[in-house]
Coordinates of C-alpha atoms in Angstrom, one line a residue:
X17 CA 12.6 1.1 -6.0
X18 CA 14.8 -1.5 -6.3
X19 CA 16.7 -4.4 -5.4
X20 CA 19.9 -3.7 -4.1
X21 CA 23.6 -6.1 -5.9
X22 CA 25.4 -8.0 -3.8
X23 CA 27.7 -5.3 -2.5
X24 CA 29.7 -3.9 0.5
X25 CA 26.9 -0.5 2.2
X26 CA 26.8 1.3 5.5
X27 CA 25.2 3.2 8.0
X28 CA 23.5 6.2 8.2
X29 CA 23.3 7.3 11.4
X30 CA 20.4 9.5 12.1
X31 CA 20.8 13.0 9.8
X32 CA 18.7 15.9 12.7
X33 CA 21.5 14.2 15.4
X34 CA 25.1 13.8 12.4
X35 CA 24.1 17.2 10.9
X36 CA 23.8 19.4 13.1
X37 CA 26.9 22.0 13.3
X38 CA 27.4 22.1 17.3
X39 CA 27.4 17.5 17.2
X40 CA 30.2 15.6 16.3
X41 CA 28.6 12.5 15.1
X42 CA 29.1 9.9 17.6
X43 CA 30.7 6.2 16.2
X44 CA 29.0 3.6 17.7
X45 CA 29.1 -0.4 15.9
X46 CA 26.0 0.6 14.4
X47 CA 25.8 3.8 14.2
X48 CA 28.8 4.2 11.4
X49 CA 29.3 6.1 8.1
X50 CA 29.8 4.0 5.2
X51 CA 33.0 1.5 4.7
X52 CA 32.4 1.2 1.1
X53 CA 30.2 1.5 -1.7
X54 CA 28.8 -0.1 -4.8
X55 CA 30.4 1.0 -8.5
X56 CA 26.6 0.8 -10.0
X57 CA 24.6 2.5 -6.9
X58 CA 27.2 5.1 -5.8
X59 CA 26.7 4.8 -1.4
X60 CA 23.9 3.1 0.0
X61 CA 23.3 3.3 3.8
X62 CA 21.7 0.4 5.8
X63 CA 18.8 0.9 7.7
X64 CA 16.9 -1.6 10.2
X65 CA 13.0 -1.3 9.4
X66 CA 13.3 0.8 6.3
X67 CA 9.7 1.9 4.8
X68 CA 9.4 4.0 1.2
X69 CA 8.3 7.1 4.1
X70 CA 10.8 6.1 5.9
X71 CA 13.8 6.5 3.4
X72 CA 11.5 10.2 2.5
X73 CA 11.6 11.6 5.8
X74 CA 15.0 10.8 6.8
X75 CA 16.0 12.7 3.5
X76 CA 13.6 15.5 4.2
X77 CA 15.0 15.7 8.0
X78 CA 18.8 15.6 6.8
X79 CA 18.2 18.7 4.4
X80 CA 16.1 20.6 6.9
X81 CA 18.5 20.0 9.3
X82 CA 22.1 21.8 7.4
X83 CA 19.6 24.6 6.1
X84 CA 18.5 25.1 10.6
X85 CA 22.9 24.3 11.7
X86 CA 23.6 27.3 9.4
X87 CA 20.2 29.2 10.0
X88 CA 18.7 29.5 6.2
X89 CA 15.4 30.3 6.9
X90 CA 12.9 27.1 4.4
X91 CA 9.2 25.8 4.7
X92 CA 7.5 22.6 2.8
X93 CA 6.3 23.2 0.1
X94 CA 3.2 20.3 -1.8
X95 CA 4.6 19.6 -4.5
X96 CA 3.4 17.1 -7.4
X97 CA 5.3 14.0 -7.0
X98 CA 4.0 11.8 -3.7
X99 CA 7.9 9.7 -3.4
X100 CA 10.1 12.4 -2.7
X101 CA 9.5 16.0 -0.6
X102 CA 10.5 19.7 -1.8
X103 CA 11.8 22.5 0.5
X104 CA 11.7 26.4 -0.3
X105 CA 14.1 28.2 0.4
X106 CA 14.9 32.2 -0.7
X107 CA 17.4 33.5 -3.8
X108 CA 19.8 35.6 -1.5
X109 CA 20.3 32.5 1.0
X110 CA 21.4 30.5 -2.2
X111 CA 25.4 30.4 -1.5
X112 CA 24.9 29.7 2.6
X113 CA 22.6 26.8 1.1
X114 CA 25.0 25.4 -1.2
X115 CA 27.9 25.5 1.1
X116 CA 26.0 23.9 3.9
X117 CA 24.9 20.9 1.1
X118 CA 28.3 20.7 -0.3
X119 CA 29.7 20.2 3.9
X120 CA 26.1 18.0 4.9
X121 CA 27.0 15.7 1.4
X122 CA 30.8 15.5 2.0
X123 CA 30.9 13.7 5.8
X124 CA 27.8 11.9 4.1
X125 CA 27.9 11.0 0.7
X126 CA 24.6 10.7 -1.1
X127 CA 23.4 11.9 -4.8
X128 CA 22.0 15.5 -6.2
X129 CA 20.6 16.1 -9.2
X130 CA 20.0 20.0 -11.5
X131 CA 15.6 19.9 -12.3
X132 CA 14.9 21.3 -15.3
X133 CA 11.5 22.2 -14.5
X134 CA 10.9 22.4 -18.5
X135 CA 13.4 19.8 -19.6
X136 CA 11.9 16.6 -21.7
X137 CA 13.1 13.8 -19.1
X138 CA 14.5 14.1 -15.7
X139 CA 18.1 14.4 -15.0
X140 CA 20.0 11.4 -13.9
X141 CA 21.3 11.7 -9.7
X142 CA 25.1 11.6 -9.6
X143 CA 26.9 10.3 -7.2
X144 CA 28.0 13.7 -4.6
X145 CA 31.9 12.2 -4.9
X146 CA 31.3 13.1 -8.5
X147 CA 33.1 16.8 -9.6
X148 CA 30.5 16.8 -11.9
X149 CA 27.2 16.6 -8.8
X150 CA 28.1 20.4 -8.8
X151 CA 28.7 21.2 -11.9
X152 CA 25.5 23.2 -12.3
X153 CA 24.7 23.9 -8.7
X154 CA 25.4 27.6 -8.4
X155 CA 23.1 28.3 -11.1
X156 CA 20.0 25.8 -10.9
X157 CA 16.8 27.4 -10.0
X158 CA 16.1 23.6 -8.1
X159 CA 18.1 21.2 -6.0
X160 CA 17.3 16.8 -5.6
X161 CA 18.9 15.3 -2.9
X162 CA 19.0 12.2 -1.2
X163 CA 20.9 9.4 0.5
X164 CA 20.3 5.9 -1.8
X165 CA 19.5 3.4 1.8
X166 CA 19.0 -0.2 1.7
X167 CA 17.0 -2.8 4.6
X168 CA 19.7 -5.4 6.1
X169 CA 19.4 -8.1 4.0
X170 CA 19.9 -5.9 1.1
X171 CA 16.2 -6.7 -1.0
X172 CA 15.0 -3.2 -1.3
X173 CA 17.0 -0.3 -2.5
X174 CA 15.0 3.3 -2.2
X175 CA 16.5 6.2 -4.1
X176 CA 16.4 9.2 -5.3
X177 CA 12.2 9.4 -6.2
X178 CA 12.4 9.4 -2.4
X179 CA 15.1 12.5 -1.7
X180 CA 14.1 16.3 -0.9
X181 CA 14.9 18.6 -3.4
X182 CA 15.3 22.8 -3.0
X183 CA 14.0 25.4 -5.3
X184 CA 15.4 28.4 -4.9
X185 CA 12.3 31.0 -4.5
X186 CA 12.6 34.5 -5.9
X187 CA 11.9 37.8 -4.7
X188 CA 9.4 39.8 -6.5
X189 CA 8.0 43.0 -5.4
X190 CA 6.1 41.3 -1.2
X191 CA 6.6 37.3 -2.7
X192 CA 8.3 35.1 -3.3
X193 CA 7.9 33.4 -5.8
X194 CA 7.9 29.8 -6.8
X195 CA 10.9 28.2 -10.1
X196 CA 8.3 25.9 -11.2
X197 CA 4.0 24.8 -10.5
X198 CA 3.3 22.9 -7.2
X199 CA -0.3 21.7 -6.6
X200 CA -0.9 24.6 -5.0
X201 CA 0.3 28.5 -5.5
X202 CA 2.9 30.0 -7.3
X203 CA 4.0 32.3 -4.7
X204 CA 3.9 33.4 -0.7
X205 CA 4.2 36.7 0.5
X206 CA 7.9 37.0 1.3
X207 CA 7.7 38.0 5.0
X208 CA 4.5 35.4 5.8
X209 CA 4.9 33.5 9.4
X210 CA 5.9 29.4 9.1
X211 CA 3.1 27.8 10.3
X212 CA 2.5 23.8 10.7
X213 CA 1.0 22.1 8.0
X214 CA -0.5 18.4 8.5
X215 CA 1.4 15.5 6.6
X216 CA -0.7 14.7 3.7
X217 CA -0.8 17.8 2.5
X218 CA 2.6 16.6 1.2
X219 CA 2.0 13.7 0.2
X220 CA -0.9 11.1 -1.2
X221 CA 0.8 8.5 0.6
X222 CA 0.2 10.0 3.8
X223 CA -3.5 10.5 5.6
X224 CA -4.9 12.2 9.4
X225 CA -3.5 7.7 10.5
X226 CA 0.0 7.8 9.7
X227 CA 2.1 7.4 12.3
X228 CA 3.8 10.8 12.0
X229 CA 7.7 9.5 12.7
X230 CA 7.1 9.1 9.1
X231 CA 4.4 11.9 7.9
X232 CA 4.7 14.7 10.9
X233 CA 3.8 17.9 10.5
X234 CA 6.0 19.7 8.5
X235 CA 6.8 23.7 9.0
X236 CA 4.9 25.1 5.4
X237 CA 3.2 28.5 4.6
X238 CA -0.6 29.5 5.3
X239 CA -0.5 29.7 1.3
X240 CA -0.3 26.3 1.0
X241 CA -3.1 24.6 3.9
X242 CA -5.8 25.0 0.8
X243 CA -8.3 21.6 1.0
X244 CA -7.6 21.0 -2.9
X245 CA -10.2 19.7 -5.2
X246 CA -8.0 16.3 -5.5
X247 CA -7.3 16.3 -1.9
X248 CA -9.2 12.7 0.5
X249 CA -9.5 13.2 3.6
X250 CA -11.4 10.7 4.2
X251 CA -10.6 7.4 5.9
X252 CA -9.8 4.1 5.1
X253 CA -10.5 0.5 6.3
X254 CA -8.6 -3.1 5.7
X255 CA -10.4 -5.9 6.1
X256 CA -9.3 -9.5 5.5
X257 CA -10.9 -12.8 5.9
X258 CA -7.7 -15.5 7.2
X259 CA -8.7 -19.2 8.0
X260 CA -5.2 -21.6 9.4
X261 CA -6.4 -24.8 8.2
X262 CA -3.8 -26.3 10.1
X263 CA -5.5 -25.6 12.9
X264 CA -7.0 -29.3 14.7
X265 CA -9.6 -27.4 16.9
X266 CA -10.9 -25.7 12.9
X267 CA -10.3 -28.8 11.7
X268 CA -12.2 -30.8 14.3
X269 CA -14.9 -27.9 14.0
X270 CA -14.8 -28.6 9.9
X271 CA -15.2 -31.8 10.4
X272 CA -17.9 -31.9 12.5
X273 CA -20.0 -28.7 10.0
X274 CA -23.3 -30.2 8.6
X275 CA -23.5 -29.3 4.5
X276 CA -22.9 -30.6 1.6
X277 CA -20.0 -29.7 -0.3
X278 CA -20.6 -30.0 -3.8
X279 CA -17.8 -29.0 -5.6
X280 CA -14.4 -30.5 -5.6
X281 CA -13.3 -26.9 -6.0
X282 CA -14.9 -26.5 -2.5
X283 CA -13.5 -28.5 0.2
X284 CA -9.9 -28.2 -1.5
X285 CA -7.9 -28.1 1.2
X286 CA -5.8 -26.0 -0.8
X287 CA -8.6 -23.3 -0.4
X288 CA -7.7 -23.2 4.2
X289 CA -4.6 -23.4 3.8
X290 CA -2.1 -20.9 6.2
X291 CA 1.2 -20.2 3.7
X292 CA 2.1 -17.2 6.1
X293 CA 0.5 -14.6 3.6
X294 CA -1.5 -12.4 6.0
X295 CA 1.6 -11.8 7.4
X296 CA 4.0 -10.7 4.5
X297 CA 0.0 -8.9 3.3
X298 CA -0.1 -6.7 6.3
X299 CA 3.7 -6.2 5.8
X300 CA 2.7 -4.5 2.1
X301 CA 0.3 -2.7 3.6
X302 CA 2.6 -0.7 6.4
X303 CA 5.8 -0.4 3.4
X304 CA 3.3 0.8 0.3
X305 CA 0.0 2.2 1.4
X306 CA 1.2 3.3 5.0
X307 CA -3.0 5.8 4.3
X308 CA -4.9 3.2 5.8
X309 CA -6.7 4.1 9.2
X310 CA -7.6 0.7 10.7
X311 CA -6.7 -3.6 9.7
X312 CA -9.4 -5.6 10.5
X313 CA -8.4 -9.3 10.3
X314 CA -11.9 -11.0 10.5
X315 CA -11.3 -14.7 12.1
X316 CA -13.3 -17.9 12.9
X317 CA -11.8 -17.5 16.7
X318 CA -8.3 -18.1 15.2
X319 CA -5.1 -15.6 15.9
X320 CA -2.3 -15.7 13.8
X321 CA 0.8 -16.7 15.8
X322 CA 3.0 -13.7 14.8
X323 CA 0.4 -11.0 15.8
X324 CA 0.9 -8.8 18.5
X325 CA -2.7 -7.8 19.8
X326 CA -4.0 -5.1 21.7
X327 CA -1.6 -2.1 19.3
X328 CA -3.9 0.3 17.9
X329 CA -4.2 -0.2 14.3
X330 CA -5.0 -3.4 13.7
X331 CA -8.3 -5.5 15.2
X332 CA -9.4 -9.1 15.1
X333 CA -12.6 -9.3 15.1
X334 CA -14.4 -12.8 15.1
X335 CA -17.2 -13.9 13.5
X336 CA -19.4 -14.4 16.3
X337 CA -19.0 -10.6 15.9
X338 CA -20.1 -9.7 12.5
X339 CA -22.9 -13.0 12.0
X340 CA -25.8 -11.1 12.2
X341 CA -27.9 -14.8 12.6
X342 CA -25.4 -17.2 14.8
X343 CA -27.4 -20.0 13.9
X344 CA -25.2 -19.8 10.6
X345 CA -22.2 -20.9 12.8
X346 CA -19.7 -22.5 12.4
X347 CA -19.8 -21.5 8.8
X348 CA -16.6 -22.8 6.1
X349 CA -17.5 -20.5 3.0
X350 CA -15.9 -17.3 2.4
X351 CA -18.6 -15.8 0.5
X352 CA -20.5 -16.2 4.0
X353 CA -17.9 -14.9 5.8
X354 CA -17.9 -11.8 2.9
X355 CA -21.4 -11.3 3.7
X356 CA -21.1 -9.7 7.1
X357 CA -17.6 -7.9 6.5
X358 CA -20.2 -4.9 6.6
X359 CA -21.5 -5.2 10.2
X360 CA -17.8 -5.3 11.8
X361 CA -17.9 -2.7 14.4
X362 CA -16.4 0.5 13.4
X363 CA -15.6 0.3 9.9
X364 CA -15.6 3.1 7.8
X365 CA -18.0 3.9 4.9
X366 CA -14.6 3.3 2.7
X367 CA -12.0 0.2 3.3
X368 CA -10.7 -2.7 1.1
X369 CA -11.3 -6.0 1.3
X370 CA -8.1 -8.8 0.8
X371 CA -8.1 -11.2 0.4
X372 CA -5.1 -13.0 2.4
X373 CA -3.0 -14.0 -0.9
X374 CA -3.1 -10.5 -2.7
X375 CA -0.4 -7.8 -1.4
X376 CA 0.1 -4.0 -2.7
X377 CA 2.8 -3.9 -5.3
X378 CA 4.5 -1.0 -4.5
X379 CA 3.7 1.8 -3.0
X380 CA -0.2 3.4 -3.8
X381 CA -2.0 6.0 -3.5
X382 CA -5.9 6.2 -2.0
X383 CA -7.1 7.3 -5.3
X384 CA -5.8 4.3 -7.1
X385 CA -8.8 3.0 -5.3
X386 CA -11.0 5.7 -4.3
X387 CA -12.2 9.8 -6.6
X388 CA -11.8 12.1 -3.6
X389 CA -15.7 12.8 -3.9
X390 CA -16.1 9.0 -2.3
X391 CA -16.6 7.6 -5.2
X392 CA -15.1 3.6 -5.3
X393 CA -13.7 2.1 -8.1
X394 CA -13.8 -1.6 -9.2
X395 CA -11.3 -3.0 -11.7
X396 CA -13.6 -6.1 -14.1
X397 CA -12.2 -8.9 -15.8
X398 CA -11.0 -9.4 -19.4
X399 CA -13.6 -12.8 -18.6
X400 CA -16.7 -12.9 -19.4
X401 CA -19.4 -14.7 -17.2
X402 CA -21.0 -18.0 -19.0
X403 CA -24.4 -16.6 -20.6
X404 CA -27.5 -19.1 -18.9
X405 CA -29.2 -20.6 -15.6
X406 CA -27.1 -21.5 -13.1
X407 CA -25.4 -25.1 -13.9
X408 CA -24.2 -27.6 -11.9
X409 CA -20.6 -27.8 -14.1
X410 CA -20.5 -23.6 -12.9
X411 CA -17.6 -23.7 -10.7
X412 CA -18.4 -21.8 -7.4
X413 CA -17.1 -18.2 -8.9
X414 CA -19.2 -18.9 -12.1
X415 CA -22.5 -20.1 -10.3
X416 CA -22.3 -16.7 -7.5
X417 CA -22.1 -14.0 -10.2
X418 CA -24.5 -16.0 -12.3
X419 CA -26.5 -15.1 -9.1
X420 CA -25.4 -11.5 -9.1
X421 CA -26.5 -11.1 -12.6
X422 CA -29.6 -12.8 -11.6
X423 CA -30.9 -10.1 -9.2
X424 CA -28.6 -7.6 -10.6
X425 CA -31.2 -7.6 -13.2
X426 CA -34.4 -7.6 -11.7
X427 CA -33.5 -5.0 -9.4
X428 CA -31.5 -2.3 -11.5
X429 CA -32.4 -4.1 -15.5
X430 CA -29.0 -3.8 -16.4
X431 CA -27.3 -7.4 -16.8
X432 CA -23.6 -7.5 -15.7
X433 CA -21.3 -9.1 -18.0
X434 CA -17.6 -9.0 -15.9
X435 CA -16.2 -10.8 -13.5
X436 CA -13.3 -8.8 -11.2
X437 CA -9.7 -9.2 -11.3
X438 CA -7.8 -10.0 -8.4
X439 CA -7.2 -7.1 -7.2
X440 CA -8.1 -5.1 -3.7
X441 CA -11.5 -4.6 -3.5
X442 CA -12.6 -0.8 -3.5
X443 CA -16.1 -1.4 -1.5
X444 CA -18.7 1.3 0.8
X445 CA -20.1 0.0 3.9
X446 CA -23.3 1.4 2.9
X447 CA -23.6 0.1 0.0
X448 CA -23.5 -3.3 1.4
X449 CA -25.6 -2.5 3.1
X450 CA -28.4 -1.3 1.5
X451 CA -27.7 -4.9 -0.9
X452 CA -28.6 -6.6 2.1
X453 CA -31.9 -4.7 2.2
X454 CA -32.1 -4.9 -1.0
X455 CA -32.1 -8.5 -1.6
X456 CA -32.3 -10.2 1.8
X457 CA -33.8 -13.5 0.9
X458 CA -31.2 -14.3 -1.1
X459 CA -28.2 -13.0 1.2
X460 CA -29.7 -14.5 4.3
X461 CA -29.3 -17.9 2.1
X462 CA -25.3 -17.4 1.5
X463 CA -24.7 -16.2 5.2
X464 CA -26.1 -19.8 6.1
X465 CA -24.1 -21.3 3.4
X466 CA -21.7 -23.4 5.2
X467 CA -20.1 -24.2 2.7
X468 CA -19.9 -23.2 -0.9
X469 CA -23.1 -23.1 -2.3
X470 CA -25.2 -22.8 -6.1
X471 CA -27.1 -20.0 -4.5
X472 CA -24.8 -18.3 -3.2
X473 CA -24.3 -14.7 -4.0
X474 CA -20.0 -12.8 -3.7
X475 CA -20.6 -9.8 -1.7
X476 CA -17.6 -8.8 -2.2
X477 CA -15.8 -9.7 -5.0
X478 CA -18.7 -8.3 -7.1
X479 CA -22.5 -8.3 -6.4
X480 CA -21.7 -4.6 -3.7
X481 CA -19.3 -2.9 -6.4
X482 CA -22.1 -3.5 -9.0
X483 CA -24.2 -2.4 -7.1
X484 CA -22.3 0.7 -6.4
X485 CA -22.0 1.0 -9.4
X486 CA -25.7 1.1 -10.0
X487 CA -26.2 3.5 -7.2
X488 CA -23.4 6.0 -8.1
X489 CA -21.0 5.0 -5.7
X490 CA -18.6 3.4 -7.6
X491 CA -16.6 3.8 -11.1
X492 CA -15.1 1.1 -13.6
X493 CA -10.8 1.7 -13.3
X494 CA -7.9 0.6 -14.2
X495 CA -3.8 -0.3 -12.4
X496 CA -1.0 -2.6 -13.4
X497 CA -1.1 -5.7 -11.4
X498 CA -0.3 -9.3 -11.7
X499 CA -2.4 -12.8 -10.6
X500 CA -0.6 -16.1 -10.2
X501 CA -1.6 -18.9 -9.7
X502 CA 0.9 -20.9 -7.5
X503 CA -0.1 -24.5 -9.6
X504 CA 2.2 -23.8 -12.4
X505 CA 5.5 -25.6 -13.3
X506 CA 6.9 -22.1 -13.6
X507 CA 6.5 -21.0 -10.6
X508 CA 10.2 -20.1 -9.5
X509 CA 10.9 -17.8 -12.8
X510 CA 7.4 -15.6 -12.8
X511 CA 8.2 -15.2 -8.8
X512 CA 11.8 -14.1 -9.2
X513 CA 10.1 -11.8 -12.4
X514 CA 7.4 -10.0 -10.2
X515 CA 10.6 -9.7 -7.6
X516 CA 12.8 -8.0 -9.8
X517 CA 10.4 -6.1 -11.8
X518 CA 8.4 -4.8 -8.8
X519 CA 6.1 -2.7 -11.0
X520 CA 2.9 -4.0 -10.3
X521 CA 0.4 -1.9 -8.1
X522 CA -0.8 -5.5 -6.5
X523 CA -0.9 -8.8 -6.9
X524 CA -2.4 -12.1 -6.2
X525 CA -1.0 -14.9 -4.7
X526 CA -3.9 -17.4 -5.4
X527 CA -3.8 -21.7 -4.6
X528 CA -7.3 -23.4 -5.4
X529 CA -5.6 -26.3 -6.9
X530 CA -2.2 -27.5 -5.2
X531 CA -2.1 -31.1 -4.4
X532 CA 0.1 -32.0 -0.7
X533 CA 2.7 -32.6 -3.2
X534 CA 3.2 -29.3 -4.8
X535 CA 3.0 -27.6 -1.4
X536 CA 6.8 -27.9 0.5
X537 CA 7.9 -27.5 -2.3
X538 CA 5.6 -23.9 -2.9
X539 CA 6.2 -23.0 0.2
X540 CA 10.8 -22.5 0.0
X541 CA 10.0 -20.9 -2.8
X542 CA 7.4 -18.5 -1.5
X543 CA 9.3 -17.9 1.4
X544 CA 12.3 -16.1 0.1
X545 CA 9.9 -14.3 -2.6
X546 CA 7.6 -13.2 -0.1
X547 CA 10.9 -12.1 2.5
X548 CA 12.8 -10.5 -1.0
X549 CA 10.0 -8.6 -1.9
X550 CA 9.0 -7.7 2.3
X551 CA 11.8 -7.7 5.1
X552 CA 10.4 -4.7 7.1
X553 CA 8.1 -6.1 9.3
X554 CA 4.9 -4.7 10.1
X555 CA 4.5 -3.2 13.6
X556 CA 2.4 -5.5 14.5
X557 CA 5.0 -8.6 14.7
X558 CA 6.0 -10.5 18.2

C-alpha cells in the first residue's frame, strides 16, 4: 500500500459481471476499461470507496468468476497471508485455468507473479501485458494475480499483496495435496463437497462483524472449518472521547463550571479544539481495522456535524448515560470521562480506547492488541515516571501516574515505572470494573474532578492497563508507531514522511501547546495530510 504517482488511470468494472462469459462488458462513462497506464505501476484502476478489503475481495471474485465461467471447480484456502486470498484448483485443470486467466488478463490487464514457496524472496509482479509474465506460468505450482487499484484522488495504491493466489493441488489417491503450507491442512478429500466458510477464516483482518460485501462467506472445504488456536473470535469494540471546543453551548457550560484549574496545560484551549480528527480516525478504522464490531463516541451531548446517526455499528454515548453520579456533571476532564467508559451500555469485554487524535496507519489485525486467549497488550513508553510523591511542578500526566503507582503498590506490592505510549489502549472492561471496586475513593474523586487535578488517576492510559497486567489479563507488547506533536517547526516535513512511508501501525497527532497563531497554519497542513492518508469516507459520514 502506497501513494500513487501522478499518472492516468482507468476504471475496472465489477469483475463478476465483466468476466462472465455470457455477458459482454457494458461501456458506460463510469464503467470503462483503462485508457492509459503507468510505466511505473502498470495498469491501475480507479475504484470509488476503495479499501484494502474491497480490493482484496474484488481480486478474488474476479478470479472466481473466471473459473466459474469455464466450469473449473475451486475452493478457498486458509492461506498464511492476511492481505490476499487463495483459491485451490486441481492440477488436472491447469490448462483450462491458465487459458481463462490469460483471457481475463487480456481483457483487463493486471499483474502476475509465479510463487515459489521455497524461494528466499518472492518474485516481483509483472504486468500481464509483458510476455515475461507468462514465461514460467505453465509449470507454476502457484500463481498470484492482481489488478492494482487506486482511489479517485490517487492517494492510495493497493497492489499485488491484495491479489488472489491460484494453487494447483496434486491428486494423491483419494486426496488433493497442497503445494505449500496453509493455516489448517496439507490435504483435503479429492471428491469432498464444498461448504461455506465465514470470511474471518481467510484473513485476520476480518471478523464476524465485518460487513459481508467486504468479506463474504466463501466456498471452501470442511477441513478448513476448524477453530485454530491463533484465531480471535471474540468481539472488539472501539471507544472515542470527543469534544467540539468551538460549540458556544459547550463553551458556556465550561465557563460556568466551578473547579480550580491548577496547571496551565489543564486550561489550554488546544486540549478542546476539534480539528476534524475524529472523522479521519473513524476512517482509519474503516480502512485498516474492519474487524471492529461497534464504535462508541463519548460526548457531552454533542454530535459531529459530519456524522450520520442511527446506522448500525456506531453510537453516540453521552456523559449523562455513562456517569455513575450525575452530580459529577458537567465535566471537562478527560481523566474523569475515561473513568466511566466501562459503563457504556453494550460495550464488549475487549475494547480499544482512542483519543480522537489517534489513527490506525495501515492494515492491522486484532492480534496487535489482544492475544487469541483474550489477554490485552499494553505498550510501555521509554520514558519513566518521576520518583517521589506528587509535586506542584508535576504535569497532569506525571501526577496521575504517581497516583496510579501509589495505589498499585499498596494493592499488589509492585511499582510501575513507565507511562504508556500514545497508542490505542487495549482494555478489558472487567479489569476497569474491578479497579473501580478496589479503589472506590480515588476513582470517585477522579470522576468528580471537573478539570484535571493533582489527585486524578489516569484510568485508561495507565491504571487499568497495569491492573489488568497484575491480575493476569494483560502483557507488554510493541508495534511500529509515531507520536507527532503538532507544535513543531518542521511539521510539514514530518507529515510528508509519514504519508510517503505509510509504515506505522498507528500514529498520534497530539496538540497540547499550540497557540491561536499556530492553529490556522497547522489546519491547512492537517487537512491535506488527513485527506491524502484517509481518502475513503467511512459509512457513517453524511
